[in-house]
């Protein structure tokens, strides 16, 4: 029988373990918590797989160097590490499969999709564990246990992950940043698939197919080199390509930077336009006042008009500043427990007076006691803006209802409503719907953009239902 040089095999086994170890460490250290990619939230699973796999391989190395030393416990530890590592791999692949194969096309029917149902944890884990136990029953030795783990969690985990990564790379949006990234996703996908195949070969001879025909011994007899060499190669490719795919976080950063640059550009051109209008009005007022001699009362009137334009400008500038501050602050770190019902009640009382003056009924239907983790000042701004809008856009004699049911804040008005096609725009800075007859309603179009930022910071959800001339209902669901 052919035998490879002892040292080369040792080096091979060592590098093999090392490549997984490096992969594990890089994954665990480079993941970004705030990433929007589903990948980032789950990639630690791959990290745990790689590290436990590295130790499993180093135990193999130890046993290879000291074939005479027999620690039965070590065998069990090795099988345990093998199982743990492949379960983590499988869980990661389950996630990749569920997410990357079911993109937006299927979104509505996602929950009914066969893949979605099959990969629901209780279903898939029951299925695969039955398979595992059955194979162990067929060959109940330590070699049999290892083969069963490889044939079930190992093979399917690596194989599905391979397919998933390949597909995921393909689904990235096309731009110059993604071309190389796509390639690395494909390489690591293919390497994982190949690794899956070799994983099924690295078994001792066992009593059932394919282990009875395809195993480490038959491989070396046919090809005259150990299958571990191919696995080692796969491990190196997987580690190198997977580490490169972590560039997805950098790609994300670049995309975010580009987006915020565009936002700033749009924001400043809007802002300068918005400031120009009241300034022009101011100049006009002053111009008129200076035109001919006037009596004291006329000068007073002019100054009053100028004053109100200045108040308007001041208000807008402070709103603008607030909006930029919300964008820059690292607010989540300063979250505290706040009683949402208390805040709602306070603002309700404040606004009752304003509503009454306008002849609009402002009513609280339900107010559950609820504590949430939040930034209290921002919560106030959020609720104030929603109530302010409801009062502003609801005509005299109509009604506004507020309720707080568990963690959902709800506000419904019988106001002028928002046309369906305009709803997506109302969160944009300075956007105002040009409804006929509401030209006298003053505003900067900044309220809802602040609301949107605050919602994002709190990871809350906002929903708007509106019908023109019937009214608007807005719900905000906090976590
Ligand atoms: P600001 O809040 O800065 O004073 P604004 O109220 O016009 O000004 P937003 O609060 O951002 O700005 O709202 C954007 C637009 O959405 C409003 O101009 C209005 O057309 C529409 N809108 C918002 N809430 C309502 C509502 N409850 N009913 C009808 N239209 C609404
Ligand atoms: Mg508003």
GROMACS .gro file of C-alpha atoms and ligand atoms in nm:
model
  511
    1UNK     CA    1   0.000   0.000   0.000
    2UNK     CA    2   0.116   0.350  -0.082
    3UNK     CA    3   0.216   0.559   0.211
    4UNK     CA    4   0.281   0.930   0.213
    5UNK     CA    5   0.580   1.062   0.399
    6UNK     CA    6   0.498   1.105   0.765
    7UNK     CA    7   0.620   1.467   0.780
    8UNK     CA    8   0.428   1.583   0.474
    9UNK     CA    9   0.110   1.439   0.617
   10UNK     CA   10   0.175   1.610   0.950
   11UNK     CA   11   0.233   1.943   0.780
   12UNK     CA   12  -0.079   1.890   0.573
   13UNK     CA   13  -0.296   1.815   0.875
   14UNK     CA   14  -0.153   2.111   1.060
   15UNK     CA   15  -0.213   2.357   0.775
   16UNK     CA   16  -0.558   2.212   0.732
   17UNK     CA   17  -0.650   2.289   1.093
   18UNK     CA   18  -0.475   2.624   1.077
   19UNK     CA   19  -0.668   2.743   0.774
   20UNK     CA   20  -0.998   2.679   0.952
   21UNK     CA   21  -0.866   2.844   1.265
   22UNK     CA   22  -0.766   3.157   1.072
   23UNK     CA   23  -1.103   3.160   0.898
   24UNK     CA   24  -1.284   3.134   1.232
   25UNK     CA   25  -1.086   3.413   1.391
   26UNK     CA   26  -1.124   3.645   1.091
   27UNK     CA   27  -1.497   3.586   1.075
   28UNK     CA   28  -1.550   3.647   1.443
   29UNK     CA   29  -1.345   3.965   1.441
   30UNK     CA   30  -1.462   4.122   1.121
   31UNK     CA   31  -1.836   4.089   1.155
   32UNK     CA   32  -2.016   4.417   1.187
   33UNK     CA   33  -2.311   4.435   1.420
   34UNK     CA   34  -2.496   4.716   1.250
   35UNK     CA   35  -2.480   4.567   0.907
   36UNK     CA   36  -2.797   4.549   0.704
   37UNK     CA   37  -2.689   4.233   0.532
   38UNK     CA   38  -2.848   3.926   0.685
   39UNK     CA   39  -2.506   3.773   0.647
   40UNK     CA   40  -2.352   3.986   0.917
   41UNK     CA   41  -2.596   3.882   1.184
   42UNK     CA   42  -2.540   3.514   1.129
   43UNK     CA   43  -2.183   3.487   1.009
   44UNK     CA   44  -2.061   3.413   1.363
   45UNK     CA   45  -2.207   3.065   1.303
   46UNK     CA   46  -1.945   3.014   1.035
   47UNK     CA   47  -1.680   3.141   1.275
   48UNK     CA   48  -1.777   2.887   1.543
   49UNK     CA   49  -1.783   2.612   1.281
   50UNK     CA   50  -1.433   2.698   1.163
   51UNK     CA   51  -1.280   2.716   1.510
   52UNK     CA   52  -1.432   2.393   1.642
   53UNK     CA   53  -1.336   2.226   1.314
   54UNK     CA   54  -0.978   2.345   1.352
   55UNK     CA   55  -0.953   2.179   1.694
   56UNK     CA   56  -1.111   1.863   1.560
   57UNK     CA   57  -0.844   1.852   1.290
   58UNK     CA   58  -0.565   1.915   1.533
   59UNK     CA   59  -0.684   1.615   1.736
   60UNK     CA   60  -0.653   1.412   1.413
   61UNK     CA   61  -0.301   1.545   1.381
   62UNK     CA   62  -0.221   1.443   1.737
   63UNK     CA   63  -0.354   1.091   1.677
   64UNK     CA   64  -0.159   1.071   1.354
   65UNK     CA   65   0.167   1.166   1.525
   66UNK     CA   66   0.106   0.934   1.821
   67UNK     CA   67  -0.077   0.635   1.672
   68UNK     CA   68   0.008   0.419   1.970
   69UNK     CA   69  -0.139   0.650   2.230
   70UNK     CA   70  -0.500   0.549   2.279
   71UNK     CA   71  -0.733   0.787   2.463
   72UNK     CA   72  -1.089   0.666   2.413
   73UNK     CA   73  -1.208   0.997   2.559
   74UNK     CA   74  -1.017   1.184   2.288
   75UNK     CA   75  -1.212   0.995   2.021
   76UNK     CA   76  -1.538   1.103   2.176
   77UNK     CA   77  -1.421   1.462   2.213
   78UNK     CA   78  -1.324   1.455   1.847
   79UNK     CA   79  -1.664   1.321   1.739
   80UNK     CA   80  -1.831   1.577   1.959
   81UNK     CA   81  -1.630   1.863   1.803
   82UNK     CA   82  -1.706   1.726   1.458
   83UNK     CA   83  -2.078   1.725   1.534
   84UNK     CA   84  -2.073   2.070   1.691
   85UNK     CA   85  -1.879   2.223   1.404
   86UNK     CA   86  -2.107   2.071   1.140
   87UNK     CA   87  -2.424   2.171   1.325
   88UNK     CA   88  -2.304   2.532   1.320
   89UNK     CA   89  -2.217   2.498   0.953
   90UNK     CA   90  -2.555   2.349   0.885
   91UNK     CA   91  -2.734   2.626   1.072
   92UNK     CA   92  -2.546   2.887   0.870
   93UNK     CA   93  -2.630   2.709   0.546
   94UNK     CA   94  -2.994   2.683   0.652
   95UNK     CA   95  -2.998   3.057   0.693
   96UNK     CA   96  -2.823   3.126   0.364
   97UNK     CA   97  -3.059   2.894   0.180
   98UNK     CA   98  -3.369   3.045   0.332
   99UNK     CA   99  -3.258   3.402   0.270
  100UNK     CA  100  -3.068   3.402  -0.054
  101UNK     CA  101  -3.282   3.165  -0.254
  102UNK     CA  102  -3.604   3.337  -0.166
  103UNK     CA  103  -3.556   3.692  -0.281
  104UNK     CA  104  -3.818   3.962  -0.321
  105UNK     CA  105  -3.988   3.786  -0.615
  106UNK     CA  106  -4.140   3.537  -0.376
  107UNK     CA  107  -4.178   3.772  -0.084
  108UNK     CA  108  -4.557   3.759  -0.063
  109UNK     CA  109  -4.567   3.386  -0.081
  110UNK     CA  110  -4.247   3.335   0.113
  111UNK     CA  111  -4.408   3.160   0.407
  112UNK     CA  112  -4.584   2.910   0.187
  113UNK     CA  113  -4.274   2.829  -0.014
  114UNK     CA  114  -4.157   2.471   0.014
  115UNK     CA  115  -3.796   2.569   0.092
  116UNK     CA  116  -3.914   2.804   0.362
  117UNK     CA  117  -4.120   2.532   0.525
  118UNK     CA  118  -3.863   2.259   0.488
  119UNK     CA  119  -3.588   2.469   0.640
  120UNK     CA  120  -3.796   2.564   0.940
  121UNK     CA  121  -3.574   2.442   1.228
  122UNK     CA  122  -3.801   2.177   1.385
  123UNK     CA  123  -3.872   2.022   1.045
  124UNK     CA  124  -3.520   2.008   0.906
  125UNK     CA  125  -3.348   1.920   1.233
  126UNK     CA  126  -3.589   1.636   1.307
  127UNK     CA  127  -3.537   1.502   0.957
  128UNK     CA  128  -3.160   1.519   0.963
  129UNK     CA  129  -3.129   1.388   1.319
  130UNK     CA  130  -3.341   1.084   1.229
  131UNK     CA  131  -3.101   1.027   0.937
  132UNK     CA  132  -2.802   1.059   1.171
  133UNK     CA  133  -2.940   0.812   1.427
  134UNK     CA  134  -3.035   0.566   1.155
  135UNK     CA  135  -2.682   0.567   1.010
  136UNK     CA  136  -2.531   0.523   1.358
  137UNK     CA  137  -2.769   0.230   1.408
  138UNK     CA  138  -2.636   0.076   1.085
  139UNK     CA  139  -2.275   0.096   1.202
  140UNK     CA  140  -2.251   0.167   1.574
  141UNK     CA  141  -1.878   0.223   1.622
  142UNK     CA  142  -1.679   0.542   1.663
  143UNK     CA  143  -1.589   0.531   1.289
  144UNK     CA  144  -1.958   0.479   1.216
  145UNK     CA  145  -2.057   0.776   1.430
  146UNK     CA  146  -1.806   0.999   1.253
  147UNK     CA  147  -1.921   0.877   0.911
  148UNK     CA  148  -2.285   0.937   1.007
  149UNK     CA  149  -2.204   1.295   1.117
  150UNK     CA  150  -2.018   1.357   0.791
  151UNK     CA  151  -2.294   1.211   0.573
  152UNK     CA  152  -2.567   1.415   0.739
  153UNK     CA  153  -2.478   1.752   0.891
  154UNK     CA  154  -2.133   1.771   0.731
  155UNK     CA  155  -2.214   1.690   0.372
  156UNK     CA  156  -2.545   1.875   0.354
  157UNK     CA  157  -2.424   2.173   0.552
  158UNK     CA  158  -2.121   2.230   0.330
  159UNK     CA  159  -2.305   2.147   0.011
  160UNK     CA  160  -2.599   2.379   0.076
  161UNK     CA  161  -2.370   2.652   0.198
  162UNK     CA  162  -2.166   2.617  -0.121
  163UNK     CA  163  -2.478   2.660  -0.333
  164UNK     CA  164  -2.606   2.939  -0.112
  165UNK     CA  165  -2.284   3.142  -0.124
  166UNK     CA  166  -2.254   3.098  -0.499
  167UNK     CA  167  -2.608   3.219  -0.546
  168UNK     CA  168  -2.573   3.501  -0.295
  169UNK     CA  169  -2.272   3.643  -0.479
  170UNK     CA  170  -2.476   3.640  -0.797
  171UNK     CA  171  -2.759   3.831  -0.638
  172UNK     CA  172  -2.548   4.131  -0.528
  173UNK     CA  173  -2.637   4.452  -0.705
  174UNK     CA  174  -2.413   4.521  -1.000
  175UNK     CA  175  -2.155   4.792  -0.963
  176UNK     CA  176  -1.779   4.825  -0.975
  177UNK     CA  177  -1.742   4.735  -0.608
  178UNK     CA  178  -1.920   4.407  -0.641
  179UNK     CA  179  -1.743   4.247  -0.936
  180UNK     CA  180  -1.451   4.104  -0.738
  181UNK     CA  181  -1.673   4.040  -0.440
  182UNK     CA  182  -1.905   3.830  -0.655
  183UNK     CA  183  -1.610   3.628  -0.774
  184UNK     CA  184  -1.498   3.553  -0.419
  185UNK     CA  185  -1.848   3.446  -0.321
  186UNK     CA  186  -1.845   3.209  -0.616
  187UNK     CA  187  -1.502   3.069  -0.535
  188UNK     CA  188  -1.587   3.011  -0.170
  189UNK     CA  189  -1.921   2.863  -0.276
  190UNK     CA  190  -1.753   2.618  -0.513
  191UNK     CA  191  -1.484   2.537  -0.256
  192UNK     CA  192  -1.746   2.456   0.006
  193UNK     CA  193  -1.929   2.230  -0.239
  194UNK     CA  194  -1.605   2.046  -0.319
  195UNK     CA  195  -1.527   2.028   0.049
  196UNK     CA  196  -1.868   1.866   0.103
  197UNK     CA  197  -1.780   1.592  -0.144
  198UNK     CA  198  -1.442   1.520   0.014
  199UNK     CA  199  -1.605   1.532   0.353
  200UNK     CA  200  -1.801   1.226   0.248
  201UNK     CA  201  -1.483   1.048   0.142
  202UNK     CA  202  -1.286   1.102   0.461
  203UNK     CA  203  -1.446   0.810   0.640
  204UNK     CA  204  -1.309   0.477   0.757
  205UNK     CA  205  -1.445   0.172   0.575
  206UNK     CA  206  -1.796   0.107   0.706
  207UNK     CA  207  -2.065  -0.147   0.633
  208UNK     CA  208  -2.301   0.053   0.411
  209UNK     CA  209  -2.283   0.255   0.091
  210UNK     CA  210  -2.099   0.478   0.004
  211UNK     CA  211  -1.858   0.427   0.294
  212UNK     CA  212  -1.807   0.060   0.204
  213UNK     CA  213  -1.676   0.155  -0.142
  214UNK     CA  214  -1.563   0.516  -0.114
  215UNK     CA  215  -1.343   0.573   0.190
  216UNK     CA  216  -0.994   0.692   0.281
  217UNK     CA  217  -0.841   0.352   0.211
  218UNK     CA  218  -0.992   0.293  -0.132
  219UNK     CA  219  -0.907   0.652  -0.228
  220UNK     CA  220  -0.539   0.611  -0.150
  221UNK     CA  221  -0.528   0.275  -0.329
  222UNK     CA  222  -0.674   0.421  -0.646
  223UNK     CA  223  -0.517   0.767  -0.657
  224UNK     CA  224  -0.199   0.704  -0.460
  225UNK     CA  225  -0.233   1.014  -0.251
  226UNK     CA  226  -0.445   1.075   0.058
  227UNK     CA  227  -0.782   1.244   0.015
  228UNK     CA  228  -0.678   1.472   0.301
  229UNK     CA  229  -0.452   1.651   0.053
  230UNK     CA  230  -0.757   1.758  -0.147
  231UNK     CA  231  -0.944   1.857   0.167
  232UNK     CA  232  -0.642   2.058   0.278
  233UNK     CA  233  -0.647   2.239  -0.054
  234UNK     CA  234  -1.020   2.306  -0.016
  235UNK     CA  235  -0.964   2.433   0.337
  236UNK     CA  236  -0.705   2.680   0.210
  237UNK     CA  237  -0.928   2.800  -0.072
  238UNK     CA  238  -1.229   2.826   0.159
  239UNK     CA  239  -1.035   3.024   0.415
  240UNK     CA  240  -0.882   3.260   0.159
  241UNK     CA  241  -1.200   3.316  -0.043
  242UNK     CA  242  -1.428   3.342   0.261
  243UNK     CA  243  -1.200   3.598   0.421
  244UNK     CA  244  -1.223   3.795   0.096
  245UNK     CA  245  -1.604   3.772   0.101
  246UNK     CA  246  -1.592   3.952   0.432
  247UNK     CA  247  -1.515   4.249   0.208
  248UNK     CA  248  -1.892   4.267   0.187
  249UNK     CA  249  -1.878   4.480   0.499
  250UNK     CA  250  -1.642   4.723   0.332
  251UNK     CA  251  -1.861   4.728   0.024
  252UNK     CA  252  -2.153   4.809   0.247
  253UNK     CA  253  -1.960   5.094   0.404
  254UNK     CA  254  -1.876   5.241   0.064
  255UNK     CA  255  -2.240   5.215  -0.043
  256UNK     CA  256  -2.352   5.386   0.276
  257UNK     CA  257  -2.094   5.664   0.232
  258UNK     CA  258  -2.210   5.723  -0.124
  259UNK     CA  259  -2.567   5.736  -0.007
  260UNK     CA  260  -2.498   5.983   0.269
  261UNK     CA  261  -2.297   6.198   0.030
  262UNK     CA  262  -2.597   6.208  -0.204
  263UNK     CA  263  -2.822   6.287   0.092
  264UNK     CA  264  -2.605   6.574   0.202
  265UNK     CA  265  -2.600   6.715  -0.151
  266UNK     CA  266  -2.978   6.695  -0.180
  267UNK     CA  267  -3.025   6.827   0.170
  268UNK     CA  268  -2.811   7.135   0.126
  269UNK     CA  269  -2.961   7.230  -0.207
  270UNK     CA  270  -3.310   7.194  -0.055
  271UNK     CA  271  -3.207   7.385   0.252
  272UNK     CA  272  -3.066   7.679   0.060
  273UNK     CA  273  -3.378   7.692  -0.151
  274UNK     CA  274  -3.599   7.685   0.158
  275UNK     CA  275  -3.405   7.965   0.324
  276UNK     CA  276  -3.404   8.179   0.010
  277UNK     CA  277  -3.784   8.200   0.000
  278UNK     CA  278  -3.839   8.364   0.341
  279UNK     CA  279  -3.534   8.586   0.281
  280UNK     CA  280  -3.690   8.713  -0.041
  281UNK     CA  281  -4.015   8.776   0.145
  282UNK     CA  282  -3.821   8.966   0.412
  283UNK     CA  283  -3.647   9.189   0.157
  284UNK     CA  284  -3.981   9.261  -0.005
  285UNK     CA  285  -4.132   9.367   0.327
  286UNK     CA  286  -3.837   9.597   0.401
  287UNK     CA  287  -3.844   9.735   0.051
  288UNK     CA  288  -4.214   9.822   0.085
  289UNK     CA  289  -4.159   9.982   0.425
  290UNK     CA  290  -3.883  10.205   0.289
  291UNK     CA  291  -4.068  10.305  -0.028
  292UNK     CA  292  -4.257  10.606   0.101
  293UNK     CA  293  -4.312  10.791   0.426
  294UNK     CA  294  -4.549  10.608   0.656
  295UNK     CA  295  -4.712  10.670   0.987
  296UNK     CA  296  -4.606  10.491   1.305
  297UNK     CA  297  -4.886  10.235   1.282
  298UNK     CA  298  -4.786  10.140   0.927
  299UNK     CA  299  -4.422  10.096   1.032
  300UNK     CA  300  -4.537   9.883   1.324
  301UNK     CA  301  -4.733   9.657   1.088
  302UNK     CA  302  -4.433   9.620   0.859
  303UNK     CA  303  -4.204   9.535   1.148
  304UNK     CA  304  -4.455   9.280   1.276
  305UNK     CA  305  -4.467   9.111   0.935
  306UNK     CA  306  -4.086   9.110   0.924
  307UNK     CA  307  -4.076   8.966   1.275
  308UNK     CA  308  -4.302   8.677   1.185
  309UNK     CA  309  -4.088   8.593   0.882
  310UNK     CA  310  -3.783   8.589   1.109
  311UNK     CA  311  -3.958   8.359   1.358
  312UNK     CA  312  -4.038   8.127   1.068
  313UNK     CA  313  -3.675   8.129   0.958
  314UNK     CA  314  -3.548   8.069   1.310
  315UNK     CA  315  -3.784   7.778   1.354
  316UNK     CA  316  -3.673   7.621   1.033
  317UNK     CA  317  -3.305   7.660   1.110
  318UNK     CA  318  -3.347   7.499   1.450
  319UNK     CA  319  -3.540   7.211   1.294
  320UNK     CA  320  -3.264   7.169   1.038
  321UNK     CA  321  -3.003   7.161   1.313
  322UNK     CA  322  -3.204   6.907   1.506
  323UNK     CA  323  -3.233   6.686   1.199
  324UNK     CA  324  -2.857   6.689   1.142
  325UNK     CA  325  -2.796   6.618   1.509
  326UNK     CA  326  -3.024   6.315   1.497
  327UNK     CA  327  -2.818   6.185   1.207
  328UNK     CA  328  -2.489   6.230   1.385
  329UNK     CA  329  -2.563   6.124   1.739
  330UNK     CA  330  -2.480   5.780   1.860
  331UNK     CA  331  -2.809   5.761   2.035
  332UNK     CA  332  -2.867   5.394   2.092
  333UNK     CA  333  -2.593   5.390   2.350
  334UNK     CA  334  -2.788   5.634   2.566
  335UNK     CA  335  -3.118   5.453   2.560
  336UNK     CA  336  -3.307   5.430   2.888
  337UNK     CA  337  -3.636   5.284   3.007
  338UNK     CA  338  -3.913   5.535   2.951
  339UNK     CA  339  -4.283   5.519   3.024
  340UNK     CA  340  -4.436   5.576   2.685
  341UNK     CA  341  -4.788   5.631   2.820
  342UNK     CA  342  -4.661   5.917   3.040
  343UNK     CA  343  -4.502   6.090   2.743
  344UNK     CA  344  -4.813   6.047   2.529
  345UNK     CA  345  -5.034   6.188   2.803
  346UNK     CA  346  -4.808   6.491   2.858
  347UNK     CA  347  -4.804   6.581   2.489
  348UNK     CA  348  -5.177   6.515   2.462
  349UNK     CA  349  -5.246   6.768   2.736
  350UNK     CA  350  -5.021   7.026   2.571
  351UNK     CA  351  -5.189   6.984   2.234
  352UNK     CA  352  -5.545   6.970   2.368
  353UNK     CA  353  -5.533   7.348   2.403
  354UNK     CA  354  -5.409   7.397   2.047
  355UNK     CA  355  -5.673   7.156   1.912
  356UNK     CA  356  -5.947   7.330   2.109
  357UNK     CA  357  -5.844   7.670   1.971
  358UNK     CA  358  -5.869   7.530   1.621
  359UNK     CA  359  -6.205   7.367   1.693
  360UNK     CA  360  -6.077   7.010   1.645
  361UNK     CA  361  -6.162   6.733   1.891
  362UNK     CA  362  -5.854   6.556   2.028
  363UNK     CA  363  -5.936   6.240   2.216
  364UNK     CA  364  -5.753   5.953   2.388
  365UNK     CA  365  -5.926   5.620   2.341
  366UNK     CA  366  -5.685   5.385   2.511
  367UNK     CA  367  -5.365   5.431   2.708
  368UNK     CA  368  -5.190   5.113   2.819
  369UNK     CA  369  -4.905   5.135   3.064
  370UNK     CA  370  -4.587   5.052   2.875
  371UNK     CA  371  -4.216   5.087   2.931
  372UNK     CA  372  -3.979   5.082   2.636
  373UNK     CA  373  -3.608   5.136   2.587
  374UNK     CA  374  -3.572   5.463   2.406
  375UNK     CA  375  -3.438   5.816   2.394
  376UNK     CA  376  -3.708   6.026   2.568
  377UNK     CA  377  -3.640   6.356   2.389
  378UNK     CA  378  -3.658   6.191   2.050
  379UNK     CA  379  -3.977   6.005   2.149
  380UNK     CA  380  -4.131   6.343   2.235
  381UNK     CA  381  -4.032   6.486   1.898
  382UNK     CA  382  -4.181   6.183   1.724
  383UNK     CA  383  -4.518   6.195   1.897
  384UNK     CA  384  -4.537   6.575   1.888
  385UNK     CA  385  -4.487   6.576   1.513
  386UNK     CA  386  -4.756   6.317   1.449
  387UNK     CA  387  -5.008   6.499   1.669
  388UNK     CA  388  -4.905   6.834   1.520
  389UNK     CA  389  -4.966   6.706   1.167
  390UNK     CA  390  -5.302   6.556   1.260
  391UNK     CA  391  -5.420   6.888   1.402
  392UNK     CA  392  -5.273   7.087   1.113
  393UNK     CA  393  -5.432   6.878   0.841
  394UNK     CA  394  -5.771   6.821   1.004
  395UNK     CA  395  -6.041   7.083   0.944
  396UNK     CA  396  -6.255   7.242   1.211
  397UNK     CA  397  -6.528   7.026   1.366
  398UNK     CA  398  -6.350   6.697   1.287
  399UNK     CA  399  -6.200   6.449   1.526
  400UNK     CA  400  -5.857   6.302   1.606
  401UNK     CA  401  -5.818   5.987   1.814
  402UNK     CA  402  -5.502   5.873   1.988
  403UNK     CA  403  -5.443   5.536   2.148
  404UNK     CA  404  -5.158   5.339   2.293
  405UNK     CA  405  -5.223   4.966   2.284
  406UNK     CA  406  -4.934   4.769   2.430
  407UNK     CA  407  -4.634   4.896   2.232
  408UNK     CA  408  -4.834   5.042   1.943
  409UNK     CA  409  -4.901   5.413   1.924
  410UNK     CA  410  -5.196   5.494   1.699
  411UNK     CA  411  -5.326   5.826   1.572
  412UNK     CA  412  -5.625   5.861   1.340
  413UNK     CA  413  -5.765   6.185   1.203
  414UNK     CA  414  -6.058   6.282   0.982
  415UNK     CA  415  -5.845   6.530   0.792
  416UNK     CA  416  -5.763   6.606   0.430
  417UNK     CA  417  -5.570   6.278   0.382
  418UNK     CA  418  -5.268   6.207   0.162
  419UNK     CA  419  -5.297   6.077  -0.197
  420UNK     CA  420  -5.177   5.717  -0.219
  421UNK     CA  421  -4.898   5.794  -0.468
  422UNK     CA  422  -4.757   6.072  -0.246
  423UNK     CA  423  -4.723   5.859   0.068
  424UNK     CA  424  -4.373   5.729  -0.017
  425UNK     CA  425  -4.246   6.089  -0.052
  426UNK     CA  426  -4.377   6.243   0.267
  427UNK     CA  427  -4.071   6.134   0.464
  428UNK     CA  428  -3.837   6.325   0.233
  429UNK     CA  429  -3.688   6.641   0.371
  430UNK     CA  430  -3.885   6.952   0.267
  431UNK     CA  431  -4.149   6.749   0.088
  432UNK     CA  432  -4.503   6.880   0.129
  433UNK     CA  433  -4.812   6.757  -0.051
  434UNK     CA  434  -4.963   7.035  -0.256
  435UNK     CA  435  -5.325   6.977  -0.170
  436UNK     CA  436  -5.568   7.235  -0.308
  437UNK     CA  437  -5.692   7.464  -0.036
  438UNK     CA  438  -5.413   7.396   0.210
  439UNK     CA  439  -5.172   7.660   0.089
  440UNK     CA  440  -5.237   7.861   0.404
  441UNK     CA  441  -5.110   7.576   0.623
  442UNK     CA  442  -4.754   7.663   0.715
  443UNK     CA  443  -4.481   7.403   0.744
  444UNK     CA  444  -4.130   7.316   0.632
  445UNK     CA  445  -4.183   6.954   0.536
  446UNK     CA  446  -3.932   6.847   0.798
  447UNK     CA  447  -4.156   6.689   1.062
  448UNK     CA  448  -4.193   6.346   0.907
  449UNK     CA  449  -3.826   6.324   0.805
  450UNK     CA  450  -3.743   6.360   1.172
  451UNK     CA  451  -4.009   6.102   1.254
  452UNK     CA  452  -3.850   5.863   1.007
  453UNK     CA  453  -3.500   5.908   1.153
  454UNK     CA  454  -3.632   5.852   1.505
  455UNK     CA  455  -3.821   5.542   1.396
  456UNK     CA  456  -3.501   5.404   1.242
  457UNK     CA  457  -3.295   5.476   1.551
  458UNK     CA  458  -3.549   5.294   1.768
  459UNK     CA  459  -3.589   5.010   1.520
  460UNK     CA  460  -3.961   5.075   1.536
  461UNK     CA  461  -4.209   5.036   1.250
  462UNK     CA  462  -4.438   5.300   1.107
  463UNK     CA  463  -4.747   5.240   0.896
  464UNK     CA  464  -4.963   5.496   0.721
  465UNK     CA  465  -5.312   5.446   0.590
  466UNK     CA  466  -5.471   5.742   0.425
  467UNK     CA  467  -5.765   5.837   0.206
  468UNK     CA  468  -5.803   6.181   0.053
  469UNK     CA  469  -6.079   6.380   0.228
  470UNK     CA  470  -6.147   6.089   0.463
  471UNK     CA  471  -5.847   6.096   0.694
  472UNK     CA  472  -5.516   5.946   0.791
  473UNK     CA  473  -5.421   5.670   1.036
  474UNK     CA  474  -5.065   5.628   1.147
  475UNK     CA  475  -4.937   5.351   1.370
  476UNK     CA  476  -4.594   5.323   1.525
  477UNK     CA  477  -4.492   4.990   1.667
  478UNK     CA  478  -4.206   4.990   1.916
  479UNK     CA  479  -4.014   4.678   2.007
  480LIG     P1  480  -4.332   7.059   0.940
  480LIG     O1  481  -4.374   6.935   1.007
  480LIG     O2  482  -4.188   7.063   0.905
  480LIG     O3  483  -4.379   7.180   1.006
  480LIG     P2  484  -4.510   6.962   0.737
  480LIG     O4  485  -4.612   6.926   0.840
  480LIG     O5  486  -4.559   7.014   0.609
  480LIG     O6  487  -4.407   7.062   0.796
  480LIG     P3  488  -4.425   6.689   0.749
  480LIG     O7  489  -4.472   6.677   0.888
  480LIG     O8  490  -4.295   6.628   0.711
  480LIG     O9  491  -4.418   6.840   0.702
  480LIG    O10  492  -4.534   6.626   0.653
  480LIG     C1  493  -4.512   6.619   0.514
  480LIG     C2  494  -4.642   6.633   0.438
  480LIG    O11  495  -4.723   6.517   0.460
  480LIG     C3  496  -4.727   6.748   0.484
  480LIG    O12  497  -4.690   6.867   0.418
  480LIG     C4  498  -4.867   6.701   0.446
  480LIG    O13  499  -4.890   6.732   0.311
  480LIG     C5  500  -4.859   6.552   0.460
  480LIG     N1  501  -4.918   6.508   0.588
  480LIG     C6  502  -4.852   6.471   0.699
  480LIG     N2  503  -4.936   6.430   0.796
  480LIG     C7  504  -5.060   6.445   0.745
  480LIG     C8  505  -5.194   6.419   0.795
  480LIG     N3  506  -5.213   6.372   0.919
  480LIG     N4  507  -5.297   6.443   0.712
  480LIG     C9  508  -5.278   6.487   0.587
  480LIG     N5  509  -5.156   6.513   0.534
  480LIG    C10  510  -5.049   6.492   0.611
  481LIG    MG1  511  -4.545   6.830   1.022
   0.00000   0.00000   0.00000
